[in-house]
Amino acid sequence: MNFTTNTRARLLISCLDQPGIVSAVSTFLHQYKANIVQSDQYSTDPSGGMFFMRIEFDLFEDGYEFSLIRTAFTEIANSFEMDWRMELESRRKKMAIFISKEDHCLFELLWKWRAKEIDVDIPLVISNHPDLKEQVEAYGIKFLHIPVTKSTKKEAEQKAVETLHEHNIDFIVLARYMQILSPDFVGTFPKRIINIHHSFLPAFIGANPYAKAFERGVKLIGATAHYVTNDLDEGPIIEQDVLRVNHRYTTEQLKVAGRNVERIALARAVTWHINDQIIVHGNKTVVF
């Protein structure tokens, strides 16, 4: 029997650690003629801790339908009280990008998308400024300008949410989108909004981190990609990166160097999310 590339699937699991989890999952997949090609697991404590697992498996051509397997797995999941999801690798996620005026993170994602380094669809880019409309549309991507003011913020977010639903968006990337999202907006896309913060969190939370870093004479600058929650810049961290600097760097030079770190950290986080490599537990992430 042969494998086909469109029948690879991914299974992510989190639950209380207990005996028999790995055996039950592997036996289940074997019963449905699935072949495990990669398996990763982690336990915070084998005695009463949390257990996390990510499995990639292939289905045989004459095996069972993916939808049947996903439905059948519910019984196993319920028996171990799992938080789980099962995805087909071939299903391309739809990503929306939110931007303001800065373009470095946006262009990093668009370049990787065009180079097929990130396997995702980008139906639209939403911005509270019109500045980058021409550059985005040059990629054949829809650009939507939604101005945001204090008096129109609620209406602007409603318009954005309606548009995102119309395009069946799976997740959102804030590529230096300089607006604080409301709890209603964040609650509409839980664990599905990725932000890049131009600082090595938890240091220098909020605005103007490079100015704050300059004042403190830091020797390392960094960037943090994280999921958005209602607590500003305190959501589950996905990826961080740093760059060494010294006393000769001005605030502007720190910004220039920091943009390089921001691009790298955000692109990694987006890639891992697309590849279903992240499990969120509380305010932390497990990245396989």
PDB file of C-alpha atoms in Angstrom:
ATOM      1  CA  MET A   1       0.000   0.000   0.000  1.00  0.00           C
ATOM      2  CA  ASN A   2       1.156   3.524  -0.786  1.00  0.00           C
ATOM      3  CA  PHE A   3       0.932   6.803   1.062  1.00  0.00           C
ATOM      4  CA  THR A   4      -0.423   9.958  -0.516  1.00  0.00           C
ATOM      5  CA  THR A   5       0.798  13.413   0.459  1.00  0.00           C
ATOM      6  CA  ASN A   6      -2.689  14.729   1.132  1.00  0.00           C
ATOM      7  CA  THR A   7      -3.431  12.173   3.845  1.00  0.00           C
ATOM      8  CA  ARG A   8      -0.917  13.280   6.457  1.00  0.00           C
ATOM      9  CA  ALA A   9      -2.574  14.529   9.622  1.00  0.00           C
ATOM     10  CA  ARG A  10      -1.548  16.058  12.927  1.00  0.00           C
ATOM     11  CA  LEU A  11      -2.885  15.329  16.376  1.00  0.00           C
ATOM     12  CA  LEU A  12      -2.214  17.604  19.365  1.00  0.00           C
ATOM     13  CA  ILE A  13      -3.136  16.524  22.873  1.00  0.00           C
ATOM     14  CA  SER A  14      -2.961  17.988  26.370  1.00  0.00           C
ATOM     15  CA  CYS A  15      -4.330  16.363  29.521  1.00  0.00           C
ATOM     16  CA  LEU A  16      -3.358  15.294  33.018  1.00  0.00           C
ATOM     17  CA  ASP A  17      -0.455  12.861  32.884  1.00  0.00           C
ATOM     18  CA  GLN A  18      -1.585   9.307  33.591  1.00  0.00           C
ATOM     19  CA  PRO A  19      -0.666   5.784  32.527  1.00  0.00           C
ATOM     20  CA  GLY A  20      -1.818   4.473  29.156  1.00  0.00           C
ATOM     21  CA  ILE A  21      -2.102   7.646  27.089  1.00  0.00           C
ATOM     22  CA  VAL A  22       0.579   6.833  24.523  1.00  0.00           C
ATOM     23  CA  SER A  23      -0.574   3.219  24.282  1.00  0.00           C
ATOM     24  CA  ALA A  24      -4.220   4.206  23.768  1.00  0.00           C
ATOM     25  CA  VAL A  25      -3.404   6.760  21.077  1.00  0.00           C
ATOM     26  CA  SER A  26      -1.006   4.555  19.143  1.00  0.00           C
ATOM     27  CA  THR A  27      -3.356   1.555  19.342  1.00  0.00           C
ATOM     28  CA  PHE A  28      -6.238   3.700  18.102  1.00  0.00           C
ATOM     29  CA  LEU A  29      -4.257   4.948  15.088  1.00  0.00           C
ATOM     30  CA  HIS A  30      -3.092   1.419  14.285  1.00  0.00           C
ATOM     31  CA  GLN A  31      -6.692   0.193  14.311  1.00  0.00           C
ATOM     32  CA  TYR A  32      -7.520   2.797  11.670  1.00  0.00           C
ATOM     33  CA  LYS A  33      -4.561   1.809   9.474  1.00  0.00           C
ATOM     34  CA  ALA A  34      -2.595   4.958  10.264  1.00  0.00           C
ATOM     35  CA  ASN A  35       1.190   5.040  10.304  1.00  0.00           C
ATOM     36  CA  ILE A  36       2.860   7.316  12.878  1.00  0.00           C
ATOM     37  CA  VAL A  37       5.704   9.206  11.197  1.00  0.00           C
ATOM     38  CA  GLN A  38       6.597  11.561  14.048  1.00  0.00           C
ATOM     39  CA  SER A  39       5.744  11.675  17.735  1.00  0.00           C
ATOM     40  CA  ASP A  40       6.760  14.207  20.395  1.00  0.00           C
ATOM     41  CA  GLN A  41       5.654  14.320  23.993  1.00  0.00           C
ATOM     42  CA  TYR A  42       6.371  16.249  27.170  1.00  0.00           C
ATOM     43  CA  SER A  43       5.263  15.947  30.774  1.00  0.00           C
ATOM     44  CA  THR A  44       5.568  18.678  33.373  1.00  0.00           C
ATOM     45  CA  ASP A  45       5.586  15.965  36.049  1.00  0.00           C
ATOM     46  CA  PRO A  46       4.884  12.230  35.495  1.00  0.00           C
ATOM     47  CA  SER A  47       3.094  12.188  38.829  1.00  0.00           C
ATOM     48  CA  GLY A  48       0.072  14.466  38.543  1.00  0.00           C
ATOM     49  CA  GLY A  49       1.518  16.883  35.982  1.00  0.00           C
ATOM     50  CA  MET A  50       0.323  17.876  32.536  1.00  0.00           C
ATOM     51  CA  PHE A  51       1.006  15.742  29.484  1.00  0.00           C
ATOM     52  CA  PHE A  52       1.450  17.190  25.998  1.00  0.00           C
ATOM     53  CA  MET A  53       1.758  15.275  22.752  1.00  0.00           C
ATOM     54  CA  ARG A  54       2.013  15.996  19.028  1.00  0.00           C
ATOM     55  CA  ILE A  55       1.751  13.204  16.476  1.00  0.00           C
ATOM     56  CA  GLU A  56       1.997  13.252  12.700  1.00  0.00           C
ATOM     57  CA  PHE A  57       0.498  10.252  10.960  1.00  0.00           C
ATOM     58  CA  ASP A  58      -0.233   9.042   7.439  1.00  0.00           C
ATOM     59  CA  LEU A  59      -3.365   7.282   6.251  1.00  0.00           C
ATOM     60  CA  PHE A  60      -3.280   4.484   3.688  1.00  0.00           C
ATOM     61  CA  GLU A  61      -5.061   4.970   0.392  1.00  0.00           C
ATOM     62  CA  ASP A  62      -7.479   2.133   1.158  1.00  0.00           C
ATOM     63  CA  GLY A  63      -7.796   3.106   4.813  1.00  0.00           C
ATOM     64  CA  TYR A  64     -10.392   5.126   6.629  1.00  0.00           C
ATOM     65  CA  GLU A  65     -11.566   8.649   5.898  1.00  0.00           C
ATOM     66  CA  PHE A  66      -9.972  11.379   8.015  1.00  0.00           C
ATOM     67  CA  SER A  67     -13.349  12.689   9.188  1.00  0.00           C
ATOM     68  CA  LEU A  68     -14.243   9.216  10.457  1.00  0.00           C
ATOM     69  CA  ILE A  69     -11.012   8.962  12.419  1.00  0.00           C
ATOM     70  CA  ARG A  70     -11.409  12.416  13.938  1.00  0.00           C
ATOM     71  CA  THR A  71     -14.950  11.611  15.052  1.00  0.00           C
ATOM     72  CA  ALA A  72     -13.949   8.220  16.442  1.00  0.00           C
ATOM     73  CA  PHE A  73     -11.083   9.698  18.444  1.00  0.00           C
ATOM     74  CA  THR A  74     -13.605  11.524  20.633  1.00  0.00           C
ATOM     75  CA  GLU A  75     -14.073   8.355  22.685  1.00  0.00           C
ATOM     76  CA  ILE A  76     -10.354   8.143  23.489  1.00  0.00           C
ATOM     77  CA  ALA A  77     -10.206  11.873  24.198  1.00  0.00           C
ATOM     78  CA  ASN A  78     -13.142  11.729  26.601  1.00  0.00           C
ATOM     79  CA  SER A  79     -11.684   8.785  28.503  1.00  0.00           C
ATOM     80  CA  PHE A  80      -8.543  10.791  29.310  1.00  0.00           C
ATOM     81  CA  GLU A  81     -10.319  14.188  29.482  1.00  0.00           C
ATOM     82  CA  MET A  82      -8.093  15.523  26.715  1.00  0.00           C
ATOM     83  CA  ASP A  83      -7.971  18.951  25.200  1.00  0.00           C
ATOM     84  CA  TRP A  84      -7.177  18.000  21.598  1.00  0.00           C
ATOM     85  CA  ARG A  85      -7.369  18.832  17.928  1.00  0.00           C
ATOM     86  CA  MET A  86      -6.703  16.890  14.761  1.00  0.00           C
ATOM     87  CA  GLU A  87      -5.862  18.633  11.495  1.00  0.00           C
ATOM     88  CA  LEU A  88      -5.063  17.586   7.955  1.00  0.00           C
ATOM     89  CA  GLU A  89      -1.662  18.847   6.846  1.00  0.00           C
ATOM     90  CA  SER A  90      -3.113  19.584   3.401  1.00  0.00           C
ATOM     91  CA  ARG A  91      -5.684  22.061   4.737  1.00  0.00           C
ATOM     92  CA  ARG A  92      -4.198  25.486   4.079  1.00  0.00           C
ATOM     93  CA  LYS A  93      -4.975  27.915   6.866  1.00  0.00           C
ATOM     94  CA  LYS A  94      -6.201  31.395   6.021  1.00  0.00           C
ATOM     95  CA  MET A  95      -4.185  34.187   7.629  1.00  0.00           C
ATOM     96  CA  ALA A  96      -5.121  37.858   7.858  1.00  0.00           C
ATOM     97  CA  ILE A  97      -2.417  40.441   8.557  1.00  0.00           C
ATOM     98  CA  PHE A  98      -3.091  43.649  10.488  1.00  0.00           C
ATOM     99  CA  ILE A  99      -0.653  46.531   9.987  1.00  0.00           C
ATOM    100  CA  SER A 100      -0.243  50.238  10.651  1.00  0.00           C
ATOM    101  CA  LYS A 101       2.592  52.155   8.968  1.00  0.00           C
ATOM    102  CA  GLU A 102       5.718  50.081   9.586  1.00  0.00           C
ATOM    103  CA  ASP A 103       6.372  47.537   6.862  1.00  0.00           C
ATOM    104  CA  HIS A 104       9.303  45.317   7.885  1.00  0.00           C
ATOM    105  CA  CYS A 105       7.300  42.517   9.524  1.00  0.00           C
ATOM    106  CA  LEU A 106       4.659  42.659   6.801  1.00  0.00           C
ATOM    107  CA  PHE A 107       7.204  42.324   4.005  1.00  0.00           C
ATOM    108  CA  GLU A 108       8.983  39.464   5.773  1.00  0.00           C
ATOM    109  CA  LEU A 109       5.740  37.485   5.858  1.00  0.00           C
ATOM    110  CA  LEU A 110       4.787  38.372   2.284  1.00  0.00           C
ATOM    111  CA  TRP A 111       8.223  37.445   0.978  1.00  0.00           C
ATOM    112  CA  LYS A 112       8.136  34.084   2.737  1.00  0.00           C
ATOM    113  CA  TRP A 113       4.604  33.515   1.456  1.00  0.00           C
ATOM    114  CA  ARG A 114       5.582  34.267  -2.134  1.00  0.00           C
ATOM    115  CA  ALA A 115       8.680  32.070  -1.769  1.00  0.00           C
ATOM    116  CA  LYS A 116       6.384  29.271  -0.490  1.00  0.00           C
ATOM    117  CA  GLU A 117       8.285  29.135   2.792  1.00  0.00           C
ATOM    118  CA  ILE A 118       5.029  29.494   4.704  1.00  0.00           C
ATOM    119  CA  ASP A 119       2.184  27.316   3.445  1.00  0.00           C
ATOM    120  CA  VAL A 120      -0.801  29.567   4.029  1.00  0.00           C
ATOM    121  CA  ASP A 121      -3.403  31.625   2.192  1.00  0.00           C
ATOM    122  CA  ILE A 122      -3.498  35.401   2.794  1.00  0.00           C
ATOM    123  CA  PRO A 123      -6.919  36.654   1.640  1.00  0.00           C
ATOM    124  CA  LEU A 124      -6.464  40.174   2.969  1.00  0.00           C
ATOM    125  CA  VAL A 125      -4.404  42.725   4.845  1.00  0.00           C
ATOM    126  CA  ILE A 126      -6.207  45.173   7.135  1.00  0.00           C
ATOM    127  CA  SER A 127      -4.681  48.496   8.151  1.00  0.00           C
ATOM    128  CA  ASN A 128      -5.704  51.565  10.096  1.00  0.00           C
ATOM    129  CA  HIS A 129      -3.605  53.615   7.634  1.00  0.00           C
ATOM    130  CA  PRO A 130      -3.655  53.620   3.800  1.00  0.00           C
ATOM    131  CA  ASP A 131       0.131  53.994   3.378  1.00  0.00           C
ATOM    132  CA  LEU A 132       0.962  50.414   2.309  1.00  0.00           C
ATOM    133  CA  LYS A 133      -2.017  49.776   0.035  1.00  0.00           C
ATOM    134  CA  GLU A 134      -0.062  49.804  -3.221  1.00  0.00           C
ATOM    135  CA  GLN A 135       2.701  47.531  -1.911  1.00  0.00           C
ATOM    136  CA  VAL A 136       0.226  44.949  -0.583  1.00  0.00           C
ATOM    137  CA  GLU A 137      -1.895  44.905  -3.728  1.00  0.00           C
ATOM    138  CA  ALA A 138       1.267  44.336  -5.782  1.00  0.00           C
ATOM    139  CA  TYR A 139       1.265  40.841  -4.231  1.00  0.00           C
ATOM    140  CA  GLY A 140      -2.300  40.278  -5.458  1.00  0.00           C
ATOM    141  CA  ILE A 141      -3.670  40.521  -1.928  1.00  0.00           C
ATOM    142  CA  LYS A 142      -6.736  42.526  -0.963  1.00  0.00           C
ATOM    143  CA  PHE A 143      -5.979  45.619   1.144  1.00  0.00           C
ATOM    144  CA  LEU A 144      -8.674  46.974   3.428  1.00  0.00           C
ATOM    145  CA  HIS A 145      -8.255  50.363   5.075  1.00  0.00           C
ATOM    146  CA  ILE A 146     -10.270  50.637   8.297  1.00  0.00           C
ATOM    147  CA  PRO A 147      -9.482  53.914  10.096  1.00  0.00           C
ATOM    148  CA  VAL A 148      -9.576  53.746  13.886  1.00  0.00           C
ATOM    149  CA  THR A 149     -10.268  56.626  16.244  1.00  0.00           C
ATOM    150  CA  LYS A 150     -11.395  56.675  19.869  1.00  0.00           C
ATOM    151  CA  SER A 151     -14.959  57.429  18.786  1.00  0.00           C
ATOM    152  CA  THR A 152     -15.067  54.843  15.951  1.00  0.00           C
ATOM    153  CA  LYS A 153     -13.034  52.010  17.487  1.00  0.00           C
ATOM    154  CA  LYS A 154     -16.036  49.782  18.200  1.00  0.00           C
ATOM    155  CA  GLU A 155     -17.489  50.197  14.718  1.00  0.00           C
ATOM    156  CA  ALA A 156     -14.076  49.657  13.130  1.00  0.00           C
ATOM    157  CA  GLU A 157     -13.564  46.396  14.994  1.00  0.00           C
ATOM    158  CA  GLN A 158     -17.054  45.212  14.057  1.00  0.00           C
ATOM    159  CA  LYS A 159     -16.301  45.856  10.398  1.00  0.00           C
ATOM    160  CA  ALA A 160     -13.007  43.985  10.710  1.00  0.00           C
ATOM    161  CA  VAL A 161     -14.652  40.994  12.416  1.00  0.00           C
ATOM    162  CA  GLU A 162     -17.371  40.806   9.749  1.00  0.00           C
ATOM    163  CA  THR A 163     -14.746  40.901   7.000  1.00  0.00           C
ATOM    164  CA  LEU A 164     -12.632  38.232   8.693  1.00  0.00           C
ATOM    165  CA  HIS A 165     -15.654  35.935   8.982  1.00  0.00           C
ATOM    166  CA  GLU A 166     -16.566  36.556   5.336  1.00  0.00           C
ATOM    167  CA  HIS A 167     -13.114  35.319   4.328  1.00  0.00           C
ATOM    168  CA  ASN A 168     -13.184  32.376   6.790  1.00  0.00           C
ATOM    169  CA  ILE A 169      -9.960  33.556   8.424  1.00  0.00           C
ATOM    170  CA  ASP A 170      -8.292  30.978  10.673  1.00  0.00           C
ATOM    171  CA  PHE A 171      -5.889  33.292  12.468  1.00  0.00           C
ATOM    172  CA  ILE A 172      -4.619  36.866  12.587  1.00  0.00           C
ATOM    173  CA  VAL A 173      -1.100  38.259  12.679  1.00  0.00           C
ATOM    174  CA  LEU A 174      -0.492  41.724  14.102  1.00  0.00           C
ATOM    175  CA  ALA A 175       2.568  42.779  12.102  1.00  0.00           C
ATOM    176  CA  ARG A 176       3.241  45.945  14.090  1.00  0.00           C
ATOM    177  CA  TYR A 177      -0.421  46.921  14.253  1.00  0.00           C
ATOM    178  CA  MET A 178      -0.363  49.860  16.628  1.00  0.00           C
ATOM    179  CA  GLN A 179      -3.810  49.499  18.142  1.00  0.00           C
ATOM    180  CA  ILE A 180      -4.962  47.785  21.337  1.00  0.00           C
ATOM    181  CA  LEU A 181      -7.686  45.260  20.536  1.00  0.00           C
ATOM    182  CA  SER A 182     -10.829  45.198  22.660  1.00  0.00           C
ATOM    183  CA  PRO A 183     -11.772  42.172  24.810  1.00  0.00           C
ATOM    184  CA  ASP A 184     -14.683  41.487  22.448  1.00  0.00           C
ATOM    185  CA  PHE A 185     -12.347  41.265  19.456  1.00  0.00           C
ATOM    186  CA  VAL A 186      -9.798  39.111  21.276  1.00  0.00           C
ATOM    187  CA  GLY A 187     -12.565  36.833  22.556  1.00  0.00           C
ATOM    188  CA  THR A 188     -13.772  36.268  19.004  1.00  0.00           C
ATOM    189  CA  PHE A 189     -10.408  34.760  18.020  1.00  0.00           C
ATOM    190  CA  PRO A 190      -9.018  33.058  21.163  1.00  0.00           C
ATOM    191  CA  LYS A 191      -5.472  31.708  20.738  1.00  0.00           C
ATOM    192  CA  ARG A 192      -5.658  32.803  17.112  1.00  0.00           C
ATOM    193  CA  ILE A 193      -4.095  36.280  17.230  1.00  0.00           C
ATOM    194  CA  ILE A 194      -0.296  36.490  17.083  1.00  0.00           C
ATOM    195  CA  ASN A 195       1.447  39.750  17.970  1.00  0.00           C
ATOM    196  CA  ILE A 196       5.055  40.842  17.682  1.00  0.00           C
ATOM    197  CA  HIS A 197       6.245  43.033  20.538  1.00  0.00           C
ATOM    198  CA  HIS A 198       9.394  45.043  19.913  1.00  0.00           C
ATOM    199  CA  SER A 199      10.948  44.103  23.229  1.00  0.00           C
ATOM    200  CA  PHE A 200      12.149  41.034  25.099  1.00  0.00           C
ATOM    201  CA  LEU A 201       9.103  40.577  27.323  1.00  0.00           C
ATOM    202  CA  PRO A 202       8.439  40.924  30.196  1.00  0.00           C
ATOM    203  CA  ALA A 203      10.903  43.852  30.037  1.00  0.00           C
ATOM    204  CA  PHE A 204       9.780  47.204  28.601  1.00  0.00           C
ATOM    205  CA  ILE A 205       6.083  46.459  28.266  1.00  0.00           C
ATOM    206  CA  GLY A 206       4.013  49.042  26.401  1.00  0.00           C
ATOM    207  CA  ALA A 207       5.010  51.849  24.067  1.00  0.00           C
ATOM    208  CA  ASN A 208       8.487  53.151  23.138  1.00  0.00           C
ATOM    209  CA  PRO A 209      10.506  50.149  24.360  1.00  0.00           C
ATOM    210  CA  TYR A 210      13.630  51.169  22.422  1.00  0.00           C
ATOM    211  CA  ALA A 211      13.697  54.552  24.128  1.00  0.00           C
ATOM    212  CA  LYS A 212      13.321  52.804  27.482  1.00  0.00           C
ATOM    213  CA  ALA A 213      16.051  50.338  26.548  1.00  0.00           C
ATOM    214  CA  PHE A 214      18.376  53.184  25.547  1.00  0.00           C
ATOM    215  CA  GLU A 215      17.783  54.924  28.868  1.00  0.00           C
ATOM    216  CA  ARG A 216      18.705  51.734  30.731  1.00  0.00           C
ATOM    217  CA  GLY A 217      21.830  51.160  28.631  1.00  0.00           C
ATOM    218  CA  VAL A 218      20.853  47.611  27.713  1.00  0.00           C
ATOM    219  CA  LYS A 219      23.375  45.237  26.159  1.00  0.00           C
ATOM    220  CA  LEU A 220      20.763  42.996  24.557  1.00  0.00           C
ATOM    221  CA  ILE A 221      17.650  43.951  22.634  1.00  0.00           C
ATOM    222  CA  GLY A 222      14.995  41.484  21.688  1.00  0.00           C
ATOM    223  CA  ALA A 223      11.554  40.815  20.270  1.00  0.00           C
ATOM    224  CA  THR A 224       8.719  38.625  21.486  1.00  0.00           C
ATOM    225  CA  ALA A 225       6.001  36.905  19.452  1.00  0.00           C
ATOM    226  CA  HIS A 226       3.017  35.960  21.581  1.00  0.00           C
ATOM    227  CA  TYR A 227      -0.680  35.179  21.474  1.00  0.00           C
ATOM    228  CA  VAL A 228      -2.890  38.121  22.290  1.00  0.00           C
ATOM    229  CA  THR A 229      -4.975  38.166  25.454  1.00  0.00           C
ATOM    230  CA  ASN A 230      -6.799  40.931  27.275  1.00  0.00           C
ATOM    231  CA  ASP A 231      -3.672  41.590  29.356  1.00  0.00           C
ATOM    232  CA  LEU A 232      -1.500  43.939  27.301  1.00  0.00           C
ATOM    233  CA  ASP A 233       1.718  42.237  26.104  1.00  0.00           C
ATOM    234  CA  GLU A 234       1.266  39.406  28.610  1.00  0.00           C
ATOM    235  CA  GLY A 235      -0.184  36.633  26.443  1.00  0.00           C
ATOM    236  CA  PRO A 236       1.423  33.192  26.027  1.00  0.00           C
ATOM    237  CA  ILE A 237       4.903  33.623  24.529  1.00  0.00           C
ATOM    238  CA  ILE A 238       5.601  31.657  21.350  1.00  0.00           C
ATOM    239  CA  GLU A 239       9.092  32.804  20.372  1.00  0.00           C
ATOM    240  CA  GLN A 240      11.769  35.281  21.442  1.00  0.00           C
ATOM    241  CA  ASP A 241      15.061  36.350  19.933  1.00  0.00           C
ATOM    242  CA  VAL A 242      17.825  38.743  20.951  1.00  0.00           C
ATOM    243  CA  LEU A 243      20.657  40.754  19.429  1.00  0.00           C
ATOM    244  CA  ARG A 244      23.737  42.050  21.268  1.00  0.00           C
ATOM    245  CA  VAL A 245      24.232  45.836  21.277  1.00  0.00           C
ATOM    246  CA  ASN A 246      26.519  48.244  23.111  1.00  0.00           C
ATOM    247  CA  HIS A 247      26.827  51.782  24.426  1.00  0.00           C
ATOM    248  CA  ARG A 248      27.501  53.177  20.946  1.00  0.00           C
ATOM    249  CA  TYR A 249      23.969  52.429  19.721  1.00  0.00           C
ATOM    250  CA  THR A 250      21.612  55.400  19.515  1.00  0.00           C
ATOM    251  CA  THR A 251      17.869  54.977  19.983  1.00  0.00           C
ATOM    252  CA  GLU A 252      17.429  54.979  16.205  1.00  0.00           C
ATOM    253  CA  GLN A 253      20.157  52.366  15.740  1.00  0.00           C
ATOM    254  CA  LEU A 254      18.480  50.208  18.363  1.00  0.00           C
ATOM    255  CA  LYS A 255      15.246  50.458  16.362  1.00  0.00           C
ATOM    256  CA  VAL A 256      16.969  49.434  13.130  1.00  0.00           C
ATOM    257  CA  ALA A 257      18.654  46.449  14.779  1.00  0.00           C
ATOM    258  CA  GLY A 258      15.444  45.555  16.557  1.00  0.00           C
ATOM    259  CA  ARG A 259      13.477  45.364  13.312  1.00  0.00           C
ATOM    260  CA  ASN A 260      15.684  42.478  12.186  1.00  0.00           C
ATOM    261  CA  VAL A 261      14.941  40.583  15.386  1.00  0.00           C
ATOM    262  CA  GLU A 262      11.219  41.317  15.107  1.00  0.00           C
ATOM    263  CA  ARG A 263      11.041  39.884  11.598  1.00  0.00           C
ATOM    264  CA  ILE A 264      12.768  36.659  12.607  1.00  0.00           C
ATOM    265  CA  ALA A 265      10.758  36.056  15.784  1.00  0.00           C
ATOM    266  CA  LEU A 266       7.403  36.761  14.144  1.00  0.00           C
ATOM    267  CA  ALA A 267       8.099  34.602  11.080  1.00  0.00           C
ATOM    268  CA  ARG A 268       9.083  31.666  13.293  1.00  0.00           C
ATOM    269  CA  ALA A 269       5.955  32.005  15.431  1.00  0.00           C
ATOM    270  CA  VAL A 270       3.707  32.165  12.369  1.00  0.00           C
ATOM    271  CA  THR A 271       5.397  29.116  10.838  1.00  0.00           C
ATOM    272  CA  TRP A 272       4.963  27.095  14.024  1.00  0.00           C
ATOM    273  CA  HIS A 273       1.302  28.079  14.283  1.00  0.00           C
ATOM    274  CA  ILE A 274       0.665  27.098  10.665  1.00  0.00           C
ATOM    275  CA  ASN A 275       2.363  23.741  11.223  1.00  0.00           C
ATOM    276  CA  ASP A 276       0.309  22.995  14.348  1.00  0.00           C
ATOM    277  CA  GLN A 277       3.418  22.857  16.511  1.00  0.00           C
ATOM    278  CA  ILE A 278       2.030  24.902  19.411  1.00  0.00           C
ATOM    279  CA  ILE A 279      -0.080  23.862  22.373  1.00  0.00           C
ATOM    280  CA  VAL A 280      -1.288  26.643  24.661  1.00  0.00           C
ATOM    281  CA  HIS A 281      -1.625  25.783  28.341  1.00  0.00           C
ATOM    282  CA  GLY A 282      -2.634  28.614  30.644  1.00  0.00           C
ATOM    283  CA  ASN A 283      -0.304  31.505  29.938  1.00  0.00           C
ATOM    284  CA  LYS A 284       2.444  29.320  28.497  1.00  0.00           C
ATOM    285  CA  THR A 285       3.051  27.468  25.263  1.00  0.00           C
ATOM    286  CA  VAL A 286       4.597  24.122  24.456  1.00  0.00           C
ATOM    287  CA  VAL A 287       6.275  24.303  21.041  1.00  0.00           C
ATOM    288  CA  PHE A 288       7.180  20.971  19.455  1.00  0.00           C
TER     289      PHE A 288
END
